Short mmCIF file of C-alpha atoms in Angstrom, two decimals:
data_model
loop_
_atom_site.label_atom_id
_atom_site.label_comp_id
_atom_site.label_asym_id
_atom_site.label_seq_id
_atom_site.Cartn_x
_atom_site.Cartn_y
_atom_site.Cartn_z
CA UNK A 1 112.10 118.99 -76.48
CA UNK A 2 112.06 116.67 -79.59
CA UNK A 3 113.54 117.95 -82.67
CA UNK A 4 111.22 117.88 -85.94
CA UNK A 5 110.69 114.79 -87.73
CA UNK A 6 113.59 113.99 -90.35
CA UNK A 7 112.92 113.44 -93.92
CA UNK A 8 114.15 110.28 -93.00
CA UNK A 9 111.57 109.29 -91.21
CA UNK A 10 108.84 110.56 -92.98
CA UNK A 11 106.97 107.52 -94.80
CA UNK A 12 105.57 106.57 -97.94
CA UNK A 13 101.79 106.41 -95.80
CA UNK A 14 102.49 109.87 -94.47
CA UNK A 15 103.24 111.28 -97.92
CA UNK A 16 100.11 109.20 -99.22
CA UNK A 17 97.94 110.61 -96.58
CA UNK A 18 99.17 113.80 -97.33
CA UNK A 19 98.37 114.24 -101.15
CA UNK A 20 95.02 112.68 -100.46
CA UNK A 21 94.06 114.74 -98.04
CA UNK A 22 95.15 117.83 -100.18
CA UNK A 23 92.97 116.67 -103.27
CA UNK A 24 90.12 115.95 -100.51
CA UNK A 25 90.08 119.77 -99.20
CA UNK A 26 90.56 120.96 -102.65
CA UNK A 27 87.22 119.14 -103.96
CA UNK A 28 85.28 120.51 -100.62
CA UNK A 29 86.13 123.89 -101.02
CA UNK A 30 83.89 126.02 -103.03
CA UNK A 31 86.12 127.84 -105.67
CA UNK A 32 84.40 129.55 -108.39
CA UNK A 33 84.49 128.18 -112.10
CA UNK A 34 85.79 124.75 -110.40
CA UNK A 35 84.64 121.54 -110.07
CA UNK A 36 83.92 120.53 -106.28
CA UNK A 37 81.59 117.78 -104.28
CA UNK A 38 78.34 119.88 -104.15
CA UNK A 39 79.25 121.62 -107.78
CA UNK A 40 79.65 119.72 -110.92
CA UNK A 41 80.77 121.68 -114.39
CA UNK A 42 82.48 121.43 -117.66
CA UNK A 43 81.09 117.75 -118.03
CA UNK A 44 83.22 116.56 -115.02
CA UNK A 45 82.23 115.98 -111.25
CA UNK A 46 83.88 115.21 -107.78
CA UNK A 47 84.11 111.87 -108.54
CA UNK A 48 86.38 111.82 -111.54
CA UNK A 49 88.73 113.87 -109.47
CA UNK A 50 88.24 111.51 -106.63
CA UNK A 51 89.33 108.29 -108.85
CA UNK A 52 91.98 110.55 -110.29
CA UNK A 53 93.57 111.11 -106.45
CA UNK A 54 93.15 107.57 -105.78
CA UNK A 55 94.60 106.02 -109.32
CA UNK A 56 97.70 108.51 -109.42
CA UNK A 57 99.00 108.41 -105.45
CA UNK A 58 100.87 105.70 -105.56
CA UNK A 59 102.81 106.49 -108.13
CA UNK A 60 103.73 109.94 -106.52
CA UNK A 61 104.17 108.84 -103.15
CA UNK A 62 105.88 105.08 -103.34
CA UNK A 63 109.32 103.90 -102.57
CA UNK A 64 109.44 101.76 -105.67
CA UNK A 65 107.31 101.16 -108.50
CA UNK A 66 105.32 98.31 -109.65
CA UNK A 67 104.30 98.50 -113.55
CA UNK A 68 101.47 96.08 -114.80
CA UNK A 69 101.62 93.05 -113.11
CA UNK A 70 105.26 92.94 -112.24
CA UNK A 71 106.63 93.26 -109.17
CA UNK A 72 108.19 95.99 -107.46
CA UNK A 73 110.36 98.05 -109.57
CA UNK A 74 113.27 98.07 -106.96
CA UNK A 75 114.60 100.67 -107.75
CA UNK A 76 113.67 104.51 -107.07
CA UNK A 77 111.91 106.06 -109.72
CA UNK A 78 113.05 109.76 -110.75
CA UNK A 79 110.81 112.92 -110.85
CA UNK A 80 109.90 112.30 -114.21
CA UNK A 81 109.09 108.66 -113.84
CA UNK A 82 106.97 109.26 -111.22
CA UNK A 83 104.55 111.86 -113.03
CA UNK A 84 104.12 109.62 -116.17
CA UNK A 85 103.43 106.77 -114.01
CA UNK A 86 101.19 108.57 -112.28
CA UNK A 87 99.31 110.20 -115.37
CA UNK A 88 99.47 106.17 -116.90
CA UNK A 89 97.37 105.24 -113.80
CA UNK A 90 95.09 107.51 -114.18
CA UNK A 91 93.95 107.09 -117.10
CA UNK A 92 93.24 103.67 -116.80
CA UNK A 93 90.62 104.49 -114.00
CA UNK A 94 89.77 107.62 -115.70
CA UNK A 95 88.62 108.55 -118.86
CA UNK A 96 89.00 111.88 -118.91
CA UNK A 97 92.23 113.97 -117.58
CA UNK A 98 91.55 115.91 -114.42
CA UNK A 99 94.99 116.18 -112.67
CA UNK A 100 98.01 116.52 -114.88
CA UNK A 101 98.23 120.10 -113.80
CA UNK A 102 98.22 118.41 -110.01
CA UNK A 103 100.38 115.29 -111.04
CA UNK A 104 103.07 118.22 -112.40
CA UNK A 105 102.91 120.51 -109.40
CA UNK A 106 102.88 117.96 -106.95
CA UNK A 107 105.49 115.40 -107.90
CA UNK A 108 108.34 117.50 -106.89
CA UNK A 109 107.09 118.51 -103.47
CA UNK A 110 106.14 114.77 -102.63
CA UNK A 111 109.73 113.45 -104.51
CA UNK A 112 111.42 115.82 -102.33
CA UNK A 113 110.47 114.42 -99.23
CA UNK A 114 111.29 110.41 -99.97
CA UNK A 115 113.75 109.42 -97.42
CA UNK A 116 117.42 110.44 -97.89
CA UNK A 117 116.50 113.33 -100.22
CA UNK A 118 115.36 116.42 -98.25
CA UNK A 119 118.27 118.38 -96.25
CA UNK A 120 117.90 119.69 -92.79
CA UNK A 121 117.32 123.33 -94.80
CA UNK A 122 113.79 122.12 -94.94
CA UNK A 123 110.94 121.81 -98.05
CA UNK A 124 111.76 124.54 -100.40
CA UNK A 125 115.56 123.60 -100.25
CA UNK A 126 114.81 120.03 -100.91
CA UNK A 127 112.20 121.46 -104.12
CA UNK A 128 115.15 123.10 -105.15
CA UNK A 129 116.93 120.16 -105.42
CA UNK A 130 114.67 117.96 -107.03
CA UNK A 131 114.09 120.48 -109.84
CA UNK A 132 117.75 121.88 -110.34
CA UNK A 133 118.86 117.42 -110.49
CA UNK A 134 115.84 116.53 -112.58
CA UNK A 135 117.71 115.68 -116.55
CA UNK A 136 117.18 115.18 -119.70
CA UNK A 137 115.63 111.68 -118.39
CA UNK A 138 113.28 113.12 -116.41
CA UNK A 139 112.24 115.64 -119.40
CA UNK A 140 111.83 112.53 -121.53
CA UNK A 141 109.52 110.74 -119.01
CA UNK A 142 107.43 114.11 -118.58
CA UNK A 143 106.94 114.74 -122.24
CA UNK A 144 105.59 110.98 -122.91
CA UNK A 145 102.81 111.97 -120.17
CA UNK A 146 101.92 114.77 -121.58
CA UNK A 147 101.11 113.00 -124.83
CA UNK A 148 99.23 110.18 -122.89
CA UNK A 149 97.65 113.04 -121.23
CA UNK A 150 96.52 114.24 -124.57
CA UNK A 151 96.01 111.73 -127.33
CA UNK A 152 94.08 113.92 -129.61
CA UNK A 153 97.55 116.02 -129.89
CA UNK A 154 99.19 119.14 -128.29
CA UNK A 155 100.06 122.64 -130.10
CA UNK A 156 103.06 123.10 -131.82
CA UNK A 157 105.82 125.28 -129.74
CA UNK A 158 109.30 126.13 -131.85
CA UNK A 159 111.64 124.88 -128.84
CA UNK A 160 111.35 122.16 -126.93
CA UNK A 161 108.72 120.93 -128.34
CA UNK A 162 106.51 118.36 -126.84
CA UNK A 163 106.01 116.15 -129.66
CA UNK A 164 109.77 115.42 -130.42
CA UNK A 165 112.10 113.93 -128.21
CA UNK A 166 114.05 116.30 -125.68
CA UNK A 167 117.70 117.85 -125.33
CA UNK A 168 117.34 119.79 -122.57
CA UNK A 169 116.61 119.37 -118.53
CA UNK A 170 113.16 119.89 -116.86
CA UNK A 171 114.58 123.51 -116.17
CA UNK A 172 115.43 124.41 -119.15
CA UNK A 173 112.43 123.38 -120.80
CA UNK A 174 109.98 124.92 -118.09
CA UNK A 175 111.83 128.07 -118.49
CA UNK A 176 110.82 128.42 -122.44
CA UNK A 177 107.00 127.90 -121.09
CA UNK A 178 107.05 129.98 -118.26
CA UNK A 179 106.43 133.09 -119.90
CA UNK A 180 103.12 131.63 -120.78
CA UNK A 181 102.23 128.63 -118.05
CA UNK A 182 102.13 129.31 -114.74
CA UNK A 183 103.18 125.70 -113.34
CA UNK A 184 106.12 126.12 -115.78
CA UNK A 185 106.38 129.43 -113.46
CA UNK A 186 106.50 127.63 -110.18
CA UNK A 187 109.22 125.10 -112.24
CA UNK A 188 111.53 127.91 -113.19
CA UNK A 189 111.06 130.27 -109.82
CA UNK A 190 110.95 127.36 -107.32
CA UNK A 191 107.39 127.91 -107.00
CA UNK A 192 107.76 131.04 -105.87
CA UNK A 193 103.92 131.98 -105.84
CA UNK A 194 103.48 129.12 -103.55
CA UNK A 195 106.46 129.72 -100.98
CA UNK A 196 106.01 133.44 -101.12
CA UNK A 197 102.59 134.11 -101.67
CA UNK A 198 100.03 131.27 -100.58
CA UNK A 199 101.70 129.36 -97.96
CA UNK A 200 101.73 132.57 -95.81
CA UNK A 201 97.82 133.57 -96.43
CA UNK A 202 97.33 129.70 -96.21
CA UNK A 203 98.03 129.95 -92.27
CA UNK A 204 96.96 133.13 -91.54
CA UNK A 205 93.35 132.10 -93.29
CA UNK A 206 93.26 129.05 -90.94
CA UNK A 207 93.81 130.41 -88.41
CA UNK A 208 91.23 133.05 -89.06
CA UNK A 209 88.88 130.61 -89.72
CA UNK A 210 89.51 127.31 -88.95
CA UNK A 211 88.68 125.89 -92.03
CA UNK A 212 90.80 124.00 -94.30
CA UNK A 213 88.29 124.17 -97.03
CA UNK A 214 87.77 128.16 -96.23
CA UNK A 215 91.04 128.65 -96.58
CA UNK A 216 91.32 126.91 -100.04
CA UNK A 217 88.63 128.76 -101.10
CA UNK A 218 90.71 132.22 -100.15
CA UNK A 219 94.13 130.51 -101.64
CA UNK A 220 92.29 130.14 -104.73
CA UNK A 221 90.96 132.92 -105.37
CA UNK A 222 93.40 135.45 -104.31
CA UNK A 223 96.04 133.42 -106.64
CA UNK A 224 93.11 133.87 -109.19
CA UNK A 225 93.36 137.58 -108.74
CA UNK A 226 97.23 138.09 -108.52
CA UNK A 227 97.93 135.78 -111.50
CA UNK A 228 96.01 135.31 -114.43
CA UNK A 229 95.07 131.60 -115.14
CA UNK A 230 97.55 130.56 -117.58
CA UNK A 231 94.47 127.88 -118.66
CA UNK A 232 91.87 130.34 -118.87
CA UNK A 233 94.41 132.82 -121.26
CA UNK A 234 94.84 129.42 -123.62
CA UNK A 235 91.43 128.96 -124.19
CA UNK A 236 89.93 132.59 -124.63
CA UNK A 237 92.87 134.35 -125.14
CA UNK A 238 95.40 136.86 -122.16
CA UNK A 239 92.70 139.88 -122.06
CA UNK A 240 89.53 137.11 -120.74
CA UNK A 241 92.08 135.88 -118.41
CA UNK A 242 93.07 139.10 -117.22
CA UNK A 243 89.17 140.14 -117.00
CA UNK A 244 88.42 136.99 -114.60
CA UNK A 245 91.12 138.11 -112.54
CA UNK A 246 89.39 140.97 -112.12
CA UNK A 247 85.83 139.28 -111.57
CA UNK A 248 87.97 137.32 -108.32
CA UNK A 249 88.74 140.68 -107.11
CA UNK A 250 85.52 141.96 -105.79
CA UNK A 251 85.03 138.43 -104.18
CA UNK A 252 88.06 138.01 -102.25
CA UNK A 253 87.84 141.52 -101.12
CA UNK A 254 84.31 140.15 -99.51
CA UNK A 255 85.83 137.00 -98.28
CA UNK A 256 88.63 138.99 -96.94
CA UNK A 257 85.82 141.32 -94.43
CA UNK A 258 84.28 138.44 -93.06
CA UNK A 259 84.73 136.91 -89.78
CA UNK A 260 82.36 134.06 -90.91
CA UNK A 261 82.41 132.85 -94.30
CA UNK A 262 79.63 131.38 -94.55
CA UNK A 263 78.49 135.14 -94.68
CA UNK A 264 79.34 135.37 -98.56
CA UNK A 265 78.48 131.59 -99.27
CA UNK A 266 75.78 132.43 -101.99
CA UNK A 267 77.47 135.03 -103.63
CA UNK A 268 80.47 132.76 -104.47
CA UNK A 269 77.87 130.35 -105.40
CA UNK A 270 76.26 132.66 -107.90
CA UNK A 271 79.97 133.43 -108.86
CA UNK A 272 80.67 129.26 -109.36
CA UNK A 273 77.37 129.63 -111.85
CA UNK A 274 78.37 132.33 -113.84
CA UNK A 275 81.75 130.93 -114.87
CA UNK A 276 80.40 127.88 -115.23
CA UNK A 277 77.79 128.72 -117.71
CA UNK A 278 80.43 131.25 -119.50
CA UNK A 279 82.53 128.05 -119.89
CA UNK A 280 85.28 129.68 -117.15
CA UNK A 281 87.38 126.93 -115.82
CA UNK A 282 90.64 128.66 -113.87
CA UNK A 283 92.28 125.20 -113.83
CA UNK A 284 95.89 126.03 -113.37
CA UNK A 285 94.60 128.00 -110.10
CA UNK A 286 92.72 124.98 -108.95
CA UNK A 287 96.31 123.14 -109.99
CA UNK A 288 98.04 125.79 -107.65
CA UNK A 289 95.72 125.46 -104.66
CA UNK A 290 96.28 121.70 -104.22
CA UNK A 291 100.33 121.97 -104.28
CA UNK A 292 99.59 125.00 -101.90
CA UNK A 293 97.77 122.58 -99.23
CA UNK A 294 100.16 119.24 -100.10
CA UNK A 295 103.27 122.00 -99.35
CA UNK A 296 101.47 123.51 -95.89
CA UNK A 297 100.94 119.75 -95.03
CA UNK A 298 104.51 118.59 -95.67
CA UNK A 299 106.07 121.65 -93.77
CA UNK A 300 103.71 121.01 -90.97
CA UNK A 301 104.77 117.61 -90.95
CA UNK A 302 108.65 118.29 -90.79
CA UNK A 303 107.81 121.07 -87.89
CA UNK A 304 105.79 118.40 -85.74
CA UNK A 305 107.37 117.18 -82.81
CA UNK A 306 108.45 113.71 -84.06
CA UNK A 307 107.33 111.94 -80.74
CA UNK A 308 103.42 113.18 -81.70
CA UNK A 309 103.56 112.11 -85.50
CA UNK A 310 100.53 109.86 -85.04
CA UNK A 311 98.56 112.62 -83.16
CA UNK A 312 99.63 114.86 -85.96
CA UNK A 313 97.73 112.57 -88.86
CA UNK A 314 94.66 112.12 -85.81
CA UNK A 315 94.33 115.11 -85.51
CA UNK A 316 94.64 116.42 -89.50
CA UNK A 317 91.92 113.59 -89.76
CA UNK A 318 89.51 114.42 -87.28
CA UNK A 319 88.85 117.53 -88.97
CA UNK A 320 85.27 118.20 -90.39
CA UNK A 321 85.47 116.83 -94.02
CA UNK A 322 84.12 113.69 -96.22
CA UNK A 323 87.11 110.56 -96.74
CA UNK A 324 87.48 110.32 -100.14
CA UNK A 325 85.42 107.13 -100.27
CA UNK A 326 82.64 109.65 -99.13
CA UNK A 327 83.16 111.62 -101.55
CA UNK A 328 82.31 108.96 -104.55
CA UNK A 329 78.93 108.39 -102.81
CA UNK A 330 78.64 112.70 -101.73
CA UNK A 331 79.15 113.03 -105.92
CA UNK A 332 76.46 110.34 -106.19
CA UNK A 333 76.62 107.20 -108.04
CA UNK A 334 77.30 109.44 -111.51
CA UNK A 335 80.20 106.89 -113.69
CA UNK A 336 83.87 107.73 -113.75
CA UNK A 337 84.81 109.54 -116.91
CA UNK A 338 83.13 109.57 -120.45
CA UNK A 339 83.73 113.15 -121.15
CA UNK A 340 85.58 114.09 -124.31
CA UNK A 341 89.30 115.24 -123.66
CA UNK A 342 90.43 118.68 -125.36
CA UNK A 343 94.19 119.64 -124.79
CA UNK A 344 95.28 123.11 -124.46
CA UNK A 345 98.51 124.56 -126.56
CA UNK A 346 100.27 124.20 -124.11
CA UNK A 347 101.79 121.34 -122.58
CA UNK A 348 100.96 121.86 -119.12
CA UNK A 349 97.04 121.50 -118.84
CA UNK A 350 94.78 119.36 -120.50
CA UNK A 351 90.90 119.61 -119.35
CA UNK A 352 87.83 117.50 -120.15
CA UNK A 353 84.61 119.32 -121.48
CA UNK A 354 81.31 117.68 -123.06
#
């Protein structure tokens, strides 16, 4: 038998396929409160998040860098590097910010796998390594993108503040959040909710149903009900966070009974209204559920028999879904962007609303 494939061997186009196909499955799934290809809200729809994807994978996902018109960088970025080039890029396609929350969560996973840094260990020893080398560089680079990210200024925190320049590591700066931000959680635990929590369900729900997008949809909202979005607590304060928590209860418990979920489809639709009109947008969840499907891809990947790696992406690709150039014409031929940008206190999530 073949072993796995090496980190060494995974490419650039395999880690690019990878986070597009994550962002793809995210927008088809139907998660309540979220924006997704057949529901539009909070002044955004699929398409901003589909020229978000686009503008931001190379940047994640590239050997080397290439800034304006300049050539390649030749050198490899770091971790930090790599998410404010990746927030830069997307907001020159986009005018509104959909996906620093992704940008943050995903970086690490996809950094991790570049050739030459995972160990045989496997994905969550590699994360581990990423996070625990990431400096006082990389904190430097993430703090100018989350001021691009928000140009109309970010709350005030009394360490580590965003708006001054850093002292500290990525760790030790995620750690002060954490307490408040759940993808300065994931930092600080090595994404613990992920590896512990939603990776597991992830595969069981697949193979229950044999949906990717099904099996977002359960991701999302049983990390809705176990963890309070961190985004939804910012903007109406920890008790309406814990309260929608509760309101995801009832409907996972529903998704959970059925063999077909189609079976439920209209009550999670009514549910996608309700938080939509209340102005409920779990966004850190939504955050989570992407870096849930780009870390089930990229341990699938290193588990694939590396004489079937093309079958592998065939066969990921042949699944029922739109290709993200779809997905511009499935949102319609609405224009990129426009909406107004509001950031959150904290540093971590900035959303768009009218």
């Amino acid at each position: 038998m073949a072993p796995p494939v090496e980190a060494s061997r995974v490419s650039p186009q395999m880690l690019k396929d990878i986070y597009l196909r994550a962002c793809e499955i995210d927008l088809r799934a139907l998660k309540p409160g979220n924006v997704g290809v057949d529901a539009p809200g909070h002044g955004m729809f699929a398409a901003d998040f589909t020229a978000s994807a686009q503008a931001s994978v190379a940047a994640l996902t590239a050997p080397t860098l290439a800034v304006g018109a300049s050539p390649s960088l030749g050198e490899r970025p770091g971790l930090g590097e790599r998410i404010y080039r990746a927030v830069a890029a997307t907001r020159e396609k986009v005018a509104c910010n959909t996906n620093l929350g992704i940008v943050l969560l995903c970086a690490p996973l996809l950094h991790a796998m570049q050739p030459g840094d995972a160990p045989a260990s496997g994905l969550r020893a590699a994360l581990r390594e990423v996070l625990n080398g990431a400096g006082v560089d990389d904190t430097r680079w993430i703090y100018h993108a989350i001021r691009l990210a928000s140009p109309g200024g970010l709350g005030t925190s009394p360490t580590h503040d965003v708006a001054r320049e850093p002292e500290v590591t990525v760790i030790e700066a995620m750690r002060t959040a954490a307490h408040r931000d759940r993808i300065a959680w994931q930092y600080s635990s090595g994404y613990a909710d992920i590896f512990d929590y939603a990776l597991p369900a992830l595969s069981a729900f697949r193979a229950r149903w044999g949906s990717d997008e099904w099996a977002a949809s359960g991701i999302y909202l049983g990390l809705l009900r176990r963890f309070p979005d961190s985004h939804v607590a910012r903007k109406y304060g920890e008790a309406r966070a814990m309260e929608v928590s509760r309101m995801a209860a009832p409907l996972e418990a529903a998704l959970m009974q059925c063999n077909a979920p189609q079976e439920i489809l209209q009550r999670l639709q009514r549910a996608d209204a309700e938080f939509k009109r209340a102005g409920i947008n779990p966004g850190t969840t939504a955050d989570l559920t992407v870096a849930t499907l780009v870390a089930s891809h990229l341990e699938q990947l290193l588990s694939t028999d590396s004489r079937n790696l093309s079958l592998y992406f065939t066969q990921r690709a042949g699944r029922k879904s739109y290709g993200l150039r779809a997905f511009v014409k499935a949102a319609g031929s609405r224009a990129v962007g426009g909406a107004g940008v509001s950031p959150d206190v904290s540093c971590n999530t900035i959303t768009c609303k009218e």
